[in-house]
Amino acid sequence: MNIDDVKVLINKNDVSKRIKELAEQINKDYENKPITILCILKGSVFFTTELAKHLSPTTNLEFIEVSSYGSGTVPGDIKMLKDTRDSIAKKDVLIVEDIIDSGRTLSYLVNMLKNRKPNSLKICTLLSKPERRKVDIDVDYIGFEIPNKFVVGYGMDIDEKFRNLDYIGYIEE
Ligand code: IMP
Ligand code: MG
């Protein structure tokens, strides 16, 4: 796999523009209340920082990492690799995800996080592949709905490659 196999799906300007719009919507909805952003490592790091730059200055950042399931694994196999530093109890938590595919990762996370009694829990994802959904989840903010393609860049990888592209590309099959 090399960079010649990566085609542009959403260019840098369109990604930035959309993230700014999402942030404006979020600021409006939360009325500048302090939000705890929960960044899901590693894929959401680029999206999180770009989004957070446009959010209220009272925004907090937390990071978690979960093991992704491989093919053949069941949803219950998802494990927490890195947890938040501070408690999310009574906080207004916004999960920031790079992409929702089957929905299994987020559905696991939402169930687990709800038990910690946040004041509110919402989901913001840069990308969503609706055709691939296996588990129903309510997503509050979606950057782009995309077709069933494997995407890279803007935090997303294929075997740890191409995360640092400043646009969203896809791998041509
Ligand atoms: P889900 O649990 O099936 O919704 O998968 C979500 C996770 O799978 C995302 O957070 C990504 O880490 C990864 N993923 C799903 N689709 C893609 C893709 O097209 N490119 C890169 N990673 C992906
Ligand atoms: Mg991810």
mmCIF file with all atom_site columns, C-alpha atoms and ligand atoms in Angstrom:
data_model
loop_
_atom_site.group_PDB
_atom_site.id
_atom_site.type_symbol
_atom_site.label_atom_id
_atom_site.label_alt_id
_atom_site.label_comp_id
_atom_site.label_asym_id
_atom_site.label_entity_id
_atom_site.label_seq_id
_atom_site.pdbx_PDB_ins_code
_atom_site.Cartn_x
_atom_site.Cartn_y
_atom_site.Cartn_z
_atom_site.occupancy
_atom_site.B_iso_or_equiv
_atom_site.pdbx_formal_charge
_atom_site.auth_seq_id
_atom_site.auth_comp_id
_atom_site.auth_asym_id
_atom_site.auth_atom_id
_atom_site.pdbx_PDB_model_num
ATOM   1   C  CA  . MET A 1 1   ? 0.000   0.000   0.000  1.00 0.00 ? 1   MET A CA  1
ATOM   2   C  CA  . ASN A 1 2   ? 1.447   3.372   -0.937 1.00 0.00 ? 2   ASN A CA  1
ATOM   3   C  CA  . ILE A 1 3   ? 0.164   6.903   -1.313 1.00 0.00 ? 3   ILE A CA  1
ATOM   4   C  CA  . ASP A 1 4   ? -0.645  6.363   -5.022 1.00 0.00 ? 4   ASP A CA  1
ATOM   5   C  CA  . ASP A 1 5   ? -3.410  3.980   -3.922 1.00 0.00 ? 5   ASP A CA  1
ATOM   6   C  CA  . VAL A 1 6   ? -5.096  6.799   -1.983 1.00 0.00 ? 6   VAL A CA  1
ATOM   7   C  CA  . LYS A 1 7   ? -7.666  8.937   -3.819 1.00 0.00 ? 7   LYS A CA  1
ATOM   8   C  CA  . VAL A 1 8   ? -9.215  12.136  -2.467 1.00 0.00 ? 8   VAL A CA  1
ATOM   9   C  CA  . LEU A 1 9   ? -12.719 11.709  -1.056 1.00 0.00 ? 9   LEU A CA  1
ATOM   10  C  CA  . ILE A 1 10  ? -13.080 15.013  0.825  1.00 0.00 ? 10  ILE A CA  1
ATOM   11  C  CA  . ASN A 1 11  ? -10.478 17.716  0.378  1.00 0.00 ? 11  ASN A CA  1
ATOM   12  C  CA  . LYS A 1 12  ? -8.780  19.679  3.121  1.00 0.00 ? 12  LYS A CA  1
ATOM   13  C  CA  . ASN A 1 13  ? -10.904 22.839  2.677  1.00 0.00 ? 13  ASN A CA  1
ATOM   14  C  CA  . ASP A 1 14  ? -14.201 20.979  2.733  1.00 0.00 ? 14  ASP A CA  1
ATOM   15  C  CA  . VAL A 1 15  ? -13.182 19.061  5.871  1.00 0.00 ? 15  VAL A CA  1
ATOM   16  C  CA  . SER A 1 16  ? -12.157 22.274  7.685  1.00 0.00 ? 16  SER A CA  1
ATOM   17  C  CA  . LYS A 1 17  ? -15.310 24.087  6.635  1.00 0.00 ? 17  LYS A CA  1
ATOM   18  C  CA  . ARG A 1 18  ? -17.553 21.288  7.833  1.00 0.00 ? 18  ARG A CA  1
ATOM   19  C  CA  . ILE A 1 19  ? -15.747 20.956  11.169 1.00 0.00 ? 19  ILE A CA  1
ATOM   20  C  CA  . LYS A 1 20  ? -16.215 24.661  11.790 1.00 0.00 ? 20  LYS A CA  1
ATOM   21  C  CA  . GLU A 1 21  ? -19.942 24.317  11.063 1.00 0.00 ? 21  GLU A CA  1
ATOM   22  C  CA  . LEU A 1 22  ? -20.198 21.390  13.485 1.00 0.00 ? 22  LEU A CA  1
ATOM   23  C  CA  . ALA A 1 23  ? -18.458 23.417  16.182 1.00 0.00 ? 23  ALA A CA  1
ATOM   24  C  CA  . GLU A 1 24  ? -20.831 26.343  15.657 1.00 0.00 ? 24  GLU A CA  1
ATOM   25  C  CA  . GLN A 1 25  ? -23.803 23.997  16.007 1.00 0.00 ? 25  GLN A CA  1
ATOM   26  C  CA  . ILE A 1 26  ? -22.320 22.473  19.168 1.00 0.00 ? 26  ILE A CA  1
ATOM   27  C  CA  . ASN A 1 27  ? -21.659 25.904  20.712 1.00 0.00 ? 27  ASN A CA  1
ATOM   28  C  CA  . LYS A 1 28  ? -25.241 26.879  20.002 1.00 0.00 ? 28  LYS A CA  1
ATOM   29  C  CA  . ASP A 1 29  ? -26.705 23.659  21.426 1.00 0.00 ? 29  ASP A CA  1
ATOM   30  C  CA  . TYR A 1 30  ? -24.616 23.710  24.609 1.00 0.00 ? 30  TYR A CA  1
ATOM   31  C  CA  . GLU A 1 31  ? -25.007 27.481  25.023 1.00 0.00 ? 31  GLU A CA  1
ATOM   32  C  CA  . ASN A 1 32  ? -21.311 27.695  25.878 1.00 0.00 ? 32  ASN A CA  1
ATOM   33  C  CA  . LYS A 1 33  ? -21.664 25.414  28.923 1.00 0.00 ? 33  LYS A CA  1
ATOM   34  C  CA  . PRO A 1 34  ? -18.422 23.580  29.709 1.00 0.00 ? 34  PRO A CA  1
ATOM   35  C  CA  . ILE A 1 35  ? -18.239 20.417  27.595 1.00 0.00 ? 35  ILE A CA  1
ATOM   36  C  CA  . THR A 1 36  ? -16.051 17.405  28.268 1.00 0.00 ? 36  THR A CA  1
ATOM   37  C  CA  . ILE A 1 37  ? -14.789 16.194  24.922 1.00 0.00 ? 37  ILE A CA  1
ATOM   38  C  CA  . LEU A 1 38  ? -13.991 12.503  24.919 1.00 0.00 ? 38  LEU A CA  1
ATOM   39  C  CA  . CYS A 1 39  ? -11.522 11.799  22.153 1.00 0.00 ? 39  CYS A CA  1
ATOM   40  C  CA  . ILE A 1 40  ? -11.300 8.158   21.075 1.00 0.00 ? 40  ILE A CA  1
ATOM   41  C  CA  . LEU A 1 41  ? -7.653  7.388   20.334 1.00 0.00 ? 41  LEU A CA  1
ATOM   42  C  CA  . LYS A 1 42  ? -6.032  7.230   17.948 1.00 0.00 ? 42  LYS A CA  1
ATOM   43  C  CA  . GLY A 1 43  ? -8.315  7.945   15.015 1.00 0.00 ? 43  GLY A CA  1
ATOM   44  C  CA  . SER A 1 44  ? -10.169 10.937  16.469 1.00 0.00 ? 44  SER A CA  1
ATOM   45  C  CA  . VAL A 1 45  ? -7.144  12.977  17.443 1.00 0.00 ? 45  VAL A CA  1
ATOM   46  C  CA  . PHE A 1 46  ? -7.014  15.149  14.327 1.00 0.00 ? 46  PHE A CA  1
ATOM   47  C  CA  . PHE A 1 47  ? -10.753 15.757  14.278 1.00 0.00 ? 47  PHE A CA  1
ATOM   48  C  CA  . THR A 1 48  ? -10.857 16.477  18.014 1.00 0.00 ? 48  THR A CA  1
ATOM   49  C  CA  . THR A 1 49  ? -8.147  19.134  17.967 1.00 0.00 ? 49  THR A CA  1
ATOM   50  C  CA  . GLU A 1 50  ? -9.599  20.844  14.895 1.00 0.00 ? 50  GLU A CA  1
ATOM   51  C  CA  . LEU A 1 51  ? -13.108 20.837  16.384 1.00 0.00 ? 51  LEU A CA  1
ATOM   52  C  CA  . ALA A 1 52  ? -11.972 21.937  19.831 1.00 0.00 ? 52  ALA A CA  1
ATOM   53  C  CA  . LYS A 1 53  ? -10.209 25.004  18.410 1.00 0.00 ? 53  LYS A CA  1
ATOM   54  C  CA  . HIS A 1 54  ? -13.648 26.392  17.533 1.00 0.00 ? 54  HIS A CA  1
ATOM   55  C  CA  . LEU A 1 55  ? -15.420 25.429  20.773 1.00 0.00 ? 55  LEU A CA  1
ATOM   56  C  CA  . SER A 1 56  ? -15.989 27.441  23.920 1.00 0.00 ? 56  SER A CA  1
ATOM   57  C  CA  . PRO A 1 57  ? -12.779 28.066  25.945 1.00 0.00 ? 57  PRO A CA  1
ATOM   58  C  CA  . THR A 1 58  ? -14.346 26.197  28.892 1.00 0.00 ? 58  THR A CA  1
ATOM   59  C  CA  . THR A 1 59  ? -14.092 22.896  26.976 1.00 0.00 ? 59  THR A CA  1
ATOM   60  C  CA  . ASN A 1 60  ? -12.251 20.013  28.688 1.00 0.00 ? 60  ASN A CA  1
ATOM   61  C  CA  . LEU A 1 61  ? -10.404 17.236  26.922 1.00 0.00 ? 61  LEU A CA  1
ATOM   62  C  CA  . GLU A 1 62  ? -10.253 13.587  27.919 1.00 0.00 ? 62  GLU A CA  1
ATOM   63  C  CA  . PHE A 1 63  ? -8.806  10.681  25.982 1.00 0.00 ? 63  PHE A CA  1
ATOM   64  C  CA  . ILE A 1 64  ? -9.748  7.036   25.919 1.00 0.00 ? 64  ILE A CA  1
ATOM   65  C  CA  . GLU A 1 65  ? -8.559  4.144   23.831 1.00 0.00 ? 65  GLU A CA  1
ATOM   66  C  CA  . VAL A 1 66  ? -10.408 0.940   23.131 1.00 0.00 ? 66  VAL A CA  1
ATOM   67  C  CA  . SER A 1 67  ? -9.165  -2.164  21.388 1.00 0.00 ? 67  SER A CA  1
ATOM   68  C  CA  . SER A 1 68  ? -10.753 -2.526  18.007 1.00 0.00 ? 68  SER A CA  1
ATOM   69  C  CA  . TYR A 1 69  ? -12.340 -5.871  17.328 1.00 0.00 ? 69  TYR A CA  1
ATOM   70  C  CA  . GLY A 1 70  ? -10.778 -7.910  14.561 1.00 0.00 ? 70  GLY A CA  1
ATOM   71  C  CA  . SER A 1 71  ? -12.795 -9.999  12.147 1.00 0.00 ? 71  SER A CA  1
ATOM   72  C  CA  . GLY A 1 72  ? -14.453 -12.861 13.960 1.00 0.00 ? 72  GLY A CA  1
ATOM   73  C  CA  . THR A 1 73  ? -14.471 -11.134 17.328 1.00 0.00 ? 73  THR A CA  1
ATOM   74  C  CA  . VAL A 1 74  ? -17.735 -10.428 19.065 1.00 0.00 ? 74  VAL A CA  1
ATOM   75  C  CA  . PRO A 1 75  ? -18.680 -6.952  20.343 1.00 0.00 ? 75  PRO A CA  1
ATOM   76  C  CA  . GLY A 1 76  ? -18.133 -8.010  23.960 1.00 0.00 ? 76  GLY A CA  1
ATOM   77  C  CA  . ASP A 1 77  ? -14.455 -8.410  23.151 1.00 0.00 ? 77  ASP A CA  1
ATOM   78  C  CA  . ILE A 1 78  ? -13.916 -4.665  22.924 1.00 0.00 ? 78  ILE A CA  1
ATOM   79  C  CA  . LYS A 1 79  ? -11.635 -3.639  25.778 1.00 0.00 ? 79  LYS A CA  1
ATOM   80  C  CA  . MET A 1 80  ? -10.709 -0.380  27.395 1.00 0.00 ? 80  MET A CA  1
ATOM   81  C  CA  . LEU A 1 81  ? -6.978  0.203   26.856 1.00 0.00 ? 81  LEU A CA  1
ATOM   82  C  CA  . LYS A 1 82  ? -6.802  3.715   28.257 1.00 0.00 ? 82  LYS A CA  1
ATOM   83  C  CA  . ASP A 1 83  ? -9.407  5.365   30.444 1.00 0.00 ? 83  ASP A CA  1
ATOM   84  C  CA  . THR A 1 84  ? -10.168 9.020   31.197 1.00 0.00 ? 84  THR A CA  1
ATOM   85  C  CA  . ARG A 1 85  ? -8.042  10.834  33.766 1.00 0.00 ? 85  ARG A CA  1
ATOM   86  C  CA  . ASP A 1 86  ? -10.910 12.519  35.601 1.00 0.00 ? 86  ASP A CA  1
ATOM   87  C  CA  . SER A 1 87  ? -14.363 11.178  36.362 1.00 0.00 ? 87  SER A CA  1
ATOM   88  C  CA  . ILE A 1 88  ? -17.103 12.049  33.853 1.00 0.00 ? 88  ILE A CA  1
ATOM   89  C  CA  . ALA A 1 89  ? -19.868 11.903  36.476 1.00 0.00 ? 89  ALA A CA  1
ATOM   90  C  CA  . LYS A 1 90  ? -22.172 14.954  36.234 1.00 0.00 ? 90  LYS A CA  1
ATOM   91  C  CA  . LYS A 1 91  ? -20.279 16.257  33.188 1.00 0.00 ? 91  LYS A CA  1
ATOM   92  C  CA  . ASP A 1 92  ? -21.731 17.125  29.794 1.00 0.00 ? 92  ASP A CA  1
ATOM   93  C  CA  . VAL A 1 93  ? -19.820 14.621  27.725 1.00 0.00 ? 93  VAL A CA  1
ATOM   94  C  CA  . LEU A 1 94  ? -19.407 14.713  23.966 1.00 0.00 ? 94  LEU A CA  1
ATOM   95  C  CA  . ILE A 1 95  ? -17.829 11.612  22.460 1.00 0.00 ? 95  ILE A CA  1
ATOM   96  C  CA  . VAL A 1 96  ? -15.769 12.538  19.419 1.00 0.00 ? 96  VAL A CA  1
ATOM   97  C  CA  . GLU A 1 97  ? -15.247 9.699   16.965 1.00 0.00 ? 97  GLU A CA  1
ATOM   98  C  CA  . ASP A 1 98  ? -13.543 9.552   13.589 1.00 0.00 ? 98  ASP A CA  1
ATOM   99  C  CA  . ILE A 1 99  ? -15.906 7.185   11.823 1.00 0.00 ? 99  ILE A CA  1
ATOM   100 C  CA  . ILE A 1 100 ? -18.910 5.034   12.600 1.00 0.00 ? 100 ILE A CA  1
ATOM   101 C  CA  . ASP A 1 101 ? -18.979 1.847   10.623 1.00 0.00 ? 101 ASP A CA  1
ATOM   102 C  CA  . SER A 1 102 ? -20.934 -1.056  12.166 1.00 0.00 ? 102 SER A CA  1
ATOM   103 C  CA  . GLY A 1 103 ? -21.632 1.060   15.258 1.00 0.00 ? 103 GLY A CA  1
ATOM   104 C  CA  . ARG A 1 104 ? -20.324 -1.643  17.611 1.00 0.00 ? 104 ARG A CA  1
ATOM   105 C  CA  . THR A 1 105 ? -17.489 0.356   19.137 1.00 0.00 ? 105 THR A CA  1
ATOM   106 C  CA  . LEU A 1 106 ? -19.709 3.287   20.006 1.00 0.00 ? 106 LEU A CA  1
ATOM   107 C  CA  . SER A 1 107 ? -22.573 1.179   21.222 1.00 0.00 ? 107 SER A CA  1
ATOM   108 C  CA  . TYR A 1 108 ? -20.198 -0.552  23.650 1.00 0.00 ? 108 TYR A CA  1
ATOM   109 C  CA  . LEU A 1 109 ? -18.756 2.777   24.763 1.00 0.00 ? 109 LEU A CA  1
ATOM   110 C  CA  . VAL A 1 110 ? -22.093 4.499   25.224 1.00 0.00 ? 110 VAL A CA  1
ATOM   111 C  CA  . ASN A 1 111 ? -23.378 1.675   27.433 1.00 0.00 ? 111 ASN A CA  1
ATOM   112 C  CA  . MET A 1 112 ? -20.257 1.721   29.526 1.00 0.00 ? 112 MET A CA  1
ATOM   113 C  CA  . LEU A 1 113 ? -20.128 5.519   29.855 1.00 0.00 ? 113 LEU A CA  1
ATOM   114 C  CA  . LYS A 1 114 ? -23.825 5.850   30.751 1.00 0.00 ? 114 LYS A CA  1
ATOM   115 C  CA  . ASN A 1 115 ? -23.145 3.771   33.859 1.00 0.00 ? 115 ASN A CA  1
ATOM   116 C  CA  . ARG A 1 116 ? -20.810 6.505   35.026 1.00 0.00 ? 116 ARG A CA  1
ATOM   117 C  CA  . LYS A 1 117 ? -23.726 8.926   35.253 1.00 0.00 ? 117 LYS A CA  1
ATOM   118 C  CA  . PRO A 1 118 ? -22.646 11.863  33.136 1.00 0.00 ? 118 PRO A CA  1
ATOM   119 C  CA  . ASN A 1 119 ? -25.076 14.785  33.128 1.00 0.00 ? 119 ASN A CA  1
ATOM   120 C  CA  . SER A 1 120 ? -25.475 14.255  29.377 1.00 0.00 ? 120 SER A CA  1
ATOM   121 C  CA  . LEU A 1 121 ? -23.844 12.112  26.713 1.00 0.00 ? 121 LEU A CA  1
ATOM   122 C  CA  . LYS A 1 122 ? -23.796 12.966  23.028 1.00 0.00 ? 122 LYS A CA  1
ATOM   123 C  CA  . ILE A 1 123 ? -21.928 11.679  20.013 1.00 0.00 ? 123 ILE A CA  1
ATOM   124 C  CA  . CYS A 1 124 ? -20.126 13.623  17.316 1.00 0.00 ? 124 CYS A CA  1
ATOM   125 C  CA  . THR A 1 125 ? -18.518 11.773  14.416 1.00 0.00 ? 125 THR A CA  1
ATOM   126 C  CA  . LEU A 1 126 ? -16.613 13.139  11.462 1.00 0.00 ? 126 LEU A CA  1
ATOM   127 C  CA  . LEU A 1 127 ? -17.797 10.352  9.172  1.00 0.00 ? 127 LEU A CA  1
ATOM   128 C  CA  . SER A 1 128 ? -20.562 7.797   9.073  1.00 0.00 ? 128 SER A CA  1
ATOM   129 C  CA  . LYS A 1 129 ? -21.079 4.857   6.723  1.00 0.00 ? 129 LYS A CA  1
ATOM   130 C  CA  . PRO A 1 130 ? -24.829 4.266   7.114  1.00 0.00 ? 130 PRO A CA  1
ATOM   131 C  CA  . GLU A 1 131 ? -24.834 1.260   4.766  1.00 0.00 ? 131 GLU A CA  1
ATOM   132 C  CA  . ARG A 1 132 ? -22.558 -0.625  7.122  1.00 0.00 ? 132 ARG A CA  1
ATOM   133 C  CA  . ARG A 1 133 ? -24.527 -0.150  10.338 1.00 0.00 ? 133 ARG A CA  1
ATOM   134 C  CA  . LYS A 1 134 ? -25.158 -3.335  12.345 1.00 0.00 ? 134 LYS A CA  1
ATOM   135 C  CA  . VAL A 1 135 ? -26.104 -1.737  15.660 1.00 0.00 ? 135 VAL A CA  1
ATOM   136 C  CA  . ASP A 1 136 ? -28.547 1.147   15.992 1.00 0.00 ? 136 ASP A CA  1
ATOM   137 C  CA  . ILE A 1 137 ? -27.133 4.224   17.687 1.00 0.00 ? 137 ILE A CA  1
ATOM   138 C  CA  . ASP A 1 138 ? -28.291 7.798   17.955 1.00 0.00 ? 138 ASP A CA  1
ATOM   139 C  CA  . VAL A 1 139 ? -25.645 10.112  16.581 1.00 0.00 ? 139 VAL A CA  1
ATOM   140 C  CA  . ASP A 1 140 ? -26.069 13.783  17.396 1.00 0.00 ? 140 ASP A CA  1
ATOM   141 C  CA  . TYR A 1 141 ? -23.534 15.329  15.032 1.00 0.00 ? 141 TYR A CA  1
ATOM   142 C  CA  . ILE A 1 142 ? -22.281 13.880  11.749 1.00 0.00 ? 142 ILE A CA  1
ATOM   143 C  CA  . GLY A 1 143 ? -19.692 15.611  9.579  1.00 0.00 ? 143 GLY A CA  1
ATOM   144 C  CA  . PHE A 1 144 ? -20.281 13.611  6.407  1.00 0.00 ? 144 PHE A CA  1
ATOM   145 C  CA  . GLU A 1 145 ? -22.206 10.516  5.459  1.00 0.00 ? 145 GLU A CA  1
ATOM   146 C  CA  . ILE A 1 146 ? -20.036 8.562   3.075  1.00 0.00 ? 146 ILE A CA  1
ATOM   147 C  CA  . PRO A 1 147 ? -20.450 5.525   0.845  1.00 0.00 ? 147 PRO A CA  1
ATOM   148 C  CA  . ASN A 1 148 ? -19.043 2.151   1.788  1.00 0.00 ? 148 ASN A CA  1
ATOM   149 C  CA  . LYS A 1 149 ? -15.378 2.853   1.049  1.00 0.00 ? 149 LYS A CA  1
ATOM   150 C  CA  . PHE A 1 150 ? -12.320 2.318   3.217  1.00 0.00 ? 150 PHE A CA  1
ATOM   151 C  CA  . VAL A 1 151 ? -11.091 5.774   4.158  1.00 0.00 ? 151 VAL A CA  1
ATOM   152 C  CA  . VAL A 1 152 ? -7.775  7.053   5.474  1.00 0.00 ? 152 VAL A CA  1
ATOM   153 C  CA  . GLY A 1 153 ? -6.328  10.378  6.537  1.00 0.00 ? 153 GLY A CA  1
ATOM   154 C  CA  . TYR A 1 154 ? -7.423  12.981  9.037  1.00 0.00 ? 154 TYR A CA  1
ATOM   155 C  CA  . GLY A 1 155 ? -6.604  10.488  11.790 1.00 0.00 ? 155 GLY A CA  1
ATOM   156 C  CA  . MET A 1 156 ? -7.777  7.329   10.078 1.00 0.00 ? 156 MET A CA  1
ATOM   157 C  CA  . ASP A 1 157 ? -5.355  4.625   9.082  1.00 0.00 ? 157 ASP A CA  1
ATOM   158 C  CA  . ILE A 1 158 ? -4.791  1.423   7.253  1.00 0.00 ? 158 ILE A CA  1
ATOM   159 C  CA  . ASP A 1 159 ? -2.244  -0.621  9.223  1.00 0.00 ? 159 ASP A CA  1
ATOM   160 C  CA  . GLU A 1 160 ? -1.160  2.598   10.988 1.00 0.00 ? 160 GLU A CA  1
ATOM   161 C  CA  . LYS A 1 161 ? -0.429  4.352   7.700  1.00 0.00 ? 161 LYS A CA  1
ATOM   162 C  CA  . PHE A 1 162 ? -1.796  7.627   6.322  1.00 0.00 ? 162 PHE A CA  1
ATOM   163 C  CA  . ARG A 1 163 ? -3.234  8.997   9.585  1.00 0.00 ? 163 ARG A CA  1
ATOM   164 C  CA  . ASN A 1 164 ? -1.457  12.302  9.081  1.00 0.00 ? 164 ASN A CA  1
ATOM   165 C  CA  . LEU A 1 165 ? -2.942  13.201  5.684  1.00 0.00 ? 165 LEU A CA  1
ATOM   166 C  CA  . ASP A 1 166 ? -4.685  16.581  5.900  1.00 0.00 ? 166 ASP A CA  1
ATOM   167 C  CA  . TYR A 1 167 ? -7.592  15.389  3.737  1.00 0.00 ? 167 TYR A CA  1
ATOM   168 C  CA  . ILE A 1 168 ? -9.875  12.358  3.715  1.00 0.00 ? 168 ILE A CA  1
ATOM   169 C  CA  . GLY A 1 169 ? -8.848  9.801   1.144  1.00 0.00 ? 169 GLY A CA  1
ATOM   170 C  CA  . TYR A 1 170 ? -10.075 6.367   0.198  1.00 0.00 ? 170 TYR A CA  1
ATOM   171 C  CA  . ILE A 1 171 ? -8.316  3.251   -0.933 1.00 0.00 ? 171 ILE A CA  1
ATOM   172 C  CA  . GLU A 1 172 ? -9.221  2.359   -4.462 1.00 0.00 ? 172 GLU A CA  1
ATOM   173 C  CA  . GLU A 1 173 ? -10.056 -1.313  -4.816 1.00 0.00 ? 173 GLU A CA  1
HETATM 174 P  P1  . IMP B 2 .   ? -17.431 0.278   14.209 1.00 0.00 ? 1   IMP B P1  1
HETATM 175 O  O1  . IMP B 2 .   ? -17.328 -0.232  15.601 1.00 0.00 ? 1   IMP B O1  1
HETATM 176 O  O2  . IMP B 2 .   ? -17.656 -0.840  13.206 1.00 0.00 ? 1   IMP B O2  1
HETATM 177 O  O3  . IMP B 2 .   ? -18.432 1.383   14.038 1.00 0.00 ? 1   IMP B O3  1
HETATM 178 O  O4  . IMP B 2 .   ? -15.998 0.777   13.797 1.00 0.00 ? 1   IMP B O4  1
HETATM 179 C  C1  . IMP B 2 .   ? -15.494 1.963   14.204 1.00 0.00 ? 1   IMP B C1  1
HETATM 180 C  C2  . IMP B 2 .   ? -13.988 1.994   14.117 1.00 0.00 ? 1   IMP B C2  1
HETATM 181 O  O5  . IMP B 2 .   ? -13.462 1.192   13.045 1.00 0.00 ? 1   IMP B O5  1
HETATM 182 C  C3  . IMP B 2 .   ? -13.578 3.403   13.801 1.00 0.00 ? 1   IMP B C3  1
HETATM 183 O  O6  . IMP B 2 .   ? -13.428 4.149   14.974 1.00 0.00 ? 1   IMP B O6  1
HETATM 184 C  C4  . IMP B 2 .   ? -12.299 3.203   13.048 1.00 0.00 ? 1   IMP B C4  1
HETATM 185 O  O7  . IMP B 2 .   ? -11.227 3.122   13.954 1.00 0.00 ? 1   IMP B O7  1
HETATM 186 C  C5  . IMP B 2 .   ? -12.461 1.885   12.338 1.00 0.00 ? 1   IMP B C5  1
HETATM 187 N  N1  . IMP B 2 .   ? -12.898 2.078   10.936 1.00 0.00 ? 1   IMP B N1  1
HETATM 188 C  C6  . IMP B 2 .   ? -14.103 1.799   10.410 1.00 0.00 ? 1   IMP B C6  1
HETATM 189 N  N2  . IMP B 2 .   ? -14.155 2.103   9.097  1.00 0.00 ? 1   IMP B N2  1
HETATM 190 C  C7  . IMP B 2 .   ? -12.939 2.611   8.788  1.00 0.00 ? 1   IMP B C7  1
HETATM 191 C  C8  . IMP B 2 .   ? -12.370 3.125   7.556  1.00 0.00 ? 1   IMP B C8  1
HETATM 192 O  O8  . IMP B 2 .   ? -12.981 3.192   6.482  1.00 0.00 ? 1   IMP B O8  1
HETATM 193 N  N3  . IMP B 2 .   ? -11.089 3.573   7.661  1.00 0.00 ? 1   IMP B N3  1
HETATM 194 C  C9  . IMP B 2 .   ? -10.367 3.534   8.819  1.00 0.00 ? 1   IMP B C9  1
HETATM 195 N  N4  . IMP B 2 .   ? -10.861 3.055   9.964  1.00 0.00 ? 1   IMP B N4  1
HETATM 196 C  C10 . IMP B 2 .   ? -12.139 2.595   9.951  1.00 0.00 ? 1   IMP B C10 1
HETATM 197 MG MG  . MG  B 3 .   ? -11.738 4.869   15.922 1.00 0.00 ? 2   MG  B MG  1
#
